[in-house]
Amino acid sequence: MPKKADREHISRNEQIRRFIKKGLTVDGYAEDIDFIASIIRQEFTAVYHIGDIKAVVEQQTNRLAKMLMKSGKMDAAAFFLLIKVLMNVTHDGTQDEFGQMLNEAVTLGVDYMQRKDFQINGFLQDTDNLRSLADKLQEALMANDIEYSKFLMQIQKMVRESLSEQNINADVYIQKVTKNNNTEFMALVIHTPGEAVSPQVYLDSFFAQCQKGKAIEEIAAELISSYAQNKDFELSDVKGLVTDFEKVQEFLRLQLINKEFNSEKLQHTPHRDFENTDLTAVLRIHLPTQEHGEATILVSDALYSHWNKSMEELYPLALHNTMEANPAKIIRMLELVKNMFSDNCIGEDIKNFQMEPYEQYVLSNSTSVGGATVLLYPEVMEHLAQGAGADFFILWD
């Protein structure tokens, strides 16, 4: 108002009187309105420059766009990973039902994205389609369980008959084995009378091959061939080997496991807690075999006592062996999902690896088995921090 009064060369009071006289109407005073608007615009731009505002908005917009793109990539990866997993666990005879499940799920997803905000609650409360999908998946899984039982019985019978034809005296049976985190596997055990240790082969991966079309006769032949090649590895000497510390020390490794999920096992197993976590390190003996990599033995309290060694002595030795055999590797989550069904998902060396903001990575070892153990390696956290150039957090798997 003072600027308008100055423009018309009148006092501020006179300007107020003129406004009152005009009844504060705006009709016919477009020139005054334009003048006031120009003053407001001038005052605004004097403090906030349009170029600066545009730069800030563009920066934040680009940042949000990148975050949404990465989120979209992860959602897409999770979607296709789920499809792959369902295809692996669903029996071949239910392919039509699986295709129908997939089509209905995609339809629901598209329908959901097209809904208005006020329609979402009603859409989510309509559970009939979701219940139908769940029922179909349950039926598929039940059929899968029945086929798995038949597969186990046939494998046992084929291996037993083949060994009998070769005049090999051995007991062949199927045994449920509880591994880390109370995970259960079905294993084929071939026990030779008088032997202290018996080889066992986990059959889950072989059943997956059978589902994909591999003949069960071919799988049984592979198992028998593997047994024949590895029986030269003198299992009868394993007891003498593991009780002789001078001989077994080079085979000692560390394994990082969850304390809660393995509480019963840990009552009879020497271990060392990983500070500020619910994880603990146990000792394993890794014995190389000819065909399928290695055989492992968990170090029990009894064996630990027989060696007459302390955990302070064994831990650094086992850690050194583990680092030498299984160096730390890191890989982008998207790369892992993309290549997880191929042999190209080992990752890169953690040293000098540069991480990008808002990306997710998988830290493991060169074998991708027991990868969490790399967190015990000295300087791993330091390498991660250097690669990230910022704070980071770890999601335990």
PDB file of N, CA and C in Angstrom, residues 245-253 286 317 321:
ATOM      1  N   PHE A 245      43.755 -84.817  16.213  1.00  0.00           N
ATOM      2  CA  PHE A 245      43.688 -83.388  15.942  1.00  0.00           C
ATOM      3  C   PHE A 245      44.740 -82.940  14.935  1.00  0.00           C
ATOM      4  N   GLU A 246      45.937 -83.517  14.994  1.00  0.00           N
ATOM      5  CA  GLU A 246      46.999 -83.114  14.073  1.00  0.00           C
ATOM      6  C   GLU A 246      46.600 -83.371  12.626  1.00  0.00           C
ATOM      7  N   LYS A 247      45.801 -84.402  12.392  1.00  0.00           N
ATOM      8  CA  LYS A 247      45.377 -84.725  11.037  1.00  0.00           C
ATOM      9  C   LYS A 247      44.138 -83.940  10.622  1.00  0.00           C
ATOM     10  N   VAL A 248      43.249 -83.670  11.561  1.00  0.00           N
ATOM     11  CA  VAL A 248      41.951 -83.095  11.211  1.00  0.00           C
ATOM     12  C   VAL A 248      41.947 -81.566  11.220  1.00  0.00           C
ATOM     13  N   GLN A 249      42.947 -80.937  11.822  1.00  0.00           N
ATOM     14  CA  GLN A 249      42.893 -79.483  12.010  1.00  0.00           C
ATOM     15  C   GLN A 249      42.796 -78.698  10.702  1.00  0.00           C
ATOM     16  N   GLU A 250      43.372 -79.223   9.612  1.00  0.00           N
ATOM     17  CA  GLU A 250      43.297 -78.509   8.341  1.00  0.00           C
ATOM     18  C   GLU A 250      41.896 -78.530   7.729  1.00  0.00           C
ATOM     19  N   PHE A 251      41.023 -79.418   8.249  1.00  0.00           N
ATOM     20  CA  PHE A 251      39.661 -79.523   7.719  1.00  0.00           C
ATOM     21  C   PHE A 251      38.639 -78.762   8.561  1.00  0.00           C
ATOM     22  N   LEU A 252      39.086 -78.088   9.611  1.00  0.00           N
ATOM     23  CA  LEU A 252      38.156 -77.359  10.478  1.00  0.00           C
ATOM     24  C   LEU A 252      37.625 -76.113   9.782  1.00  0.00           C
ATOM     25  N   ARG A 253      36.314 -75.875   9.911  1.00  0.00           N
ATOM     26  CA  ARG A 253      35.669 -74.682   9.354  1.00  0.00           C
ATOM     27  C   ARG A 253      34.710 -74.104  10.403  1.00  0.00           C
ATOM     28  N   HIS A 286      35.179 -80.465   7.432  1.00  0.00           N
ATOM     29  CA  HIS A 286      34.825 -80.618   6.018  1.00  0.00           C
ATOM     30  C   HIS A 286      35.813 -81.585   5.370  1.00  0.00           C
ATOM     31  N   LEU A 317      41.994 -70.823  14.165  1.00  0.00           N
ATOM     32  CA  LEU A 317      42.423 -71.821  13.183  1.00  0.00           C
ATOM     33  C   LEU A 317      41.303 -72.112  12.190  1.00  0.00           C
ATOM     34  N   ASN A 321      41.014 -71.218   8.055  1.00  0.00           N
ATOM     35  CA  ASN A 321      40.685 -72.237   7.052  1.00  0.00           C
ATOM     36  C   ASN A 321      39.443 -71.841   6.245  1.00  0.00           C
TER      37      ASN A 321
END
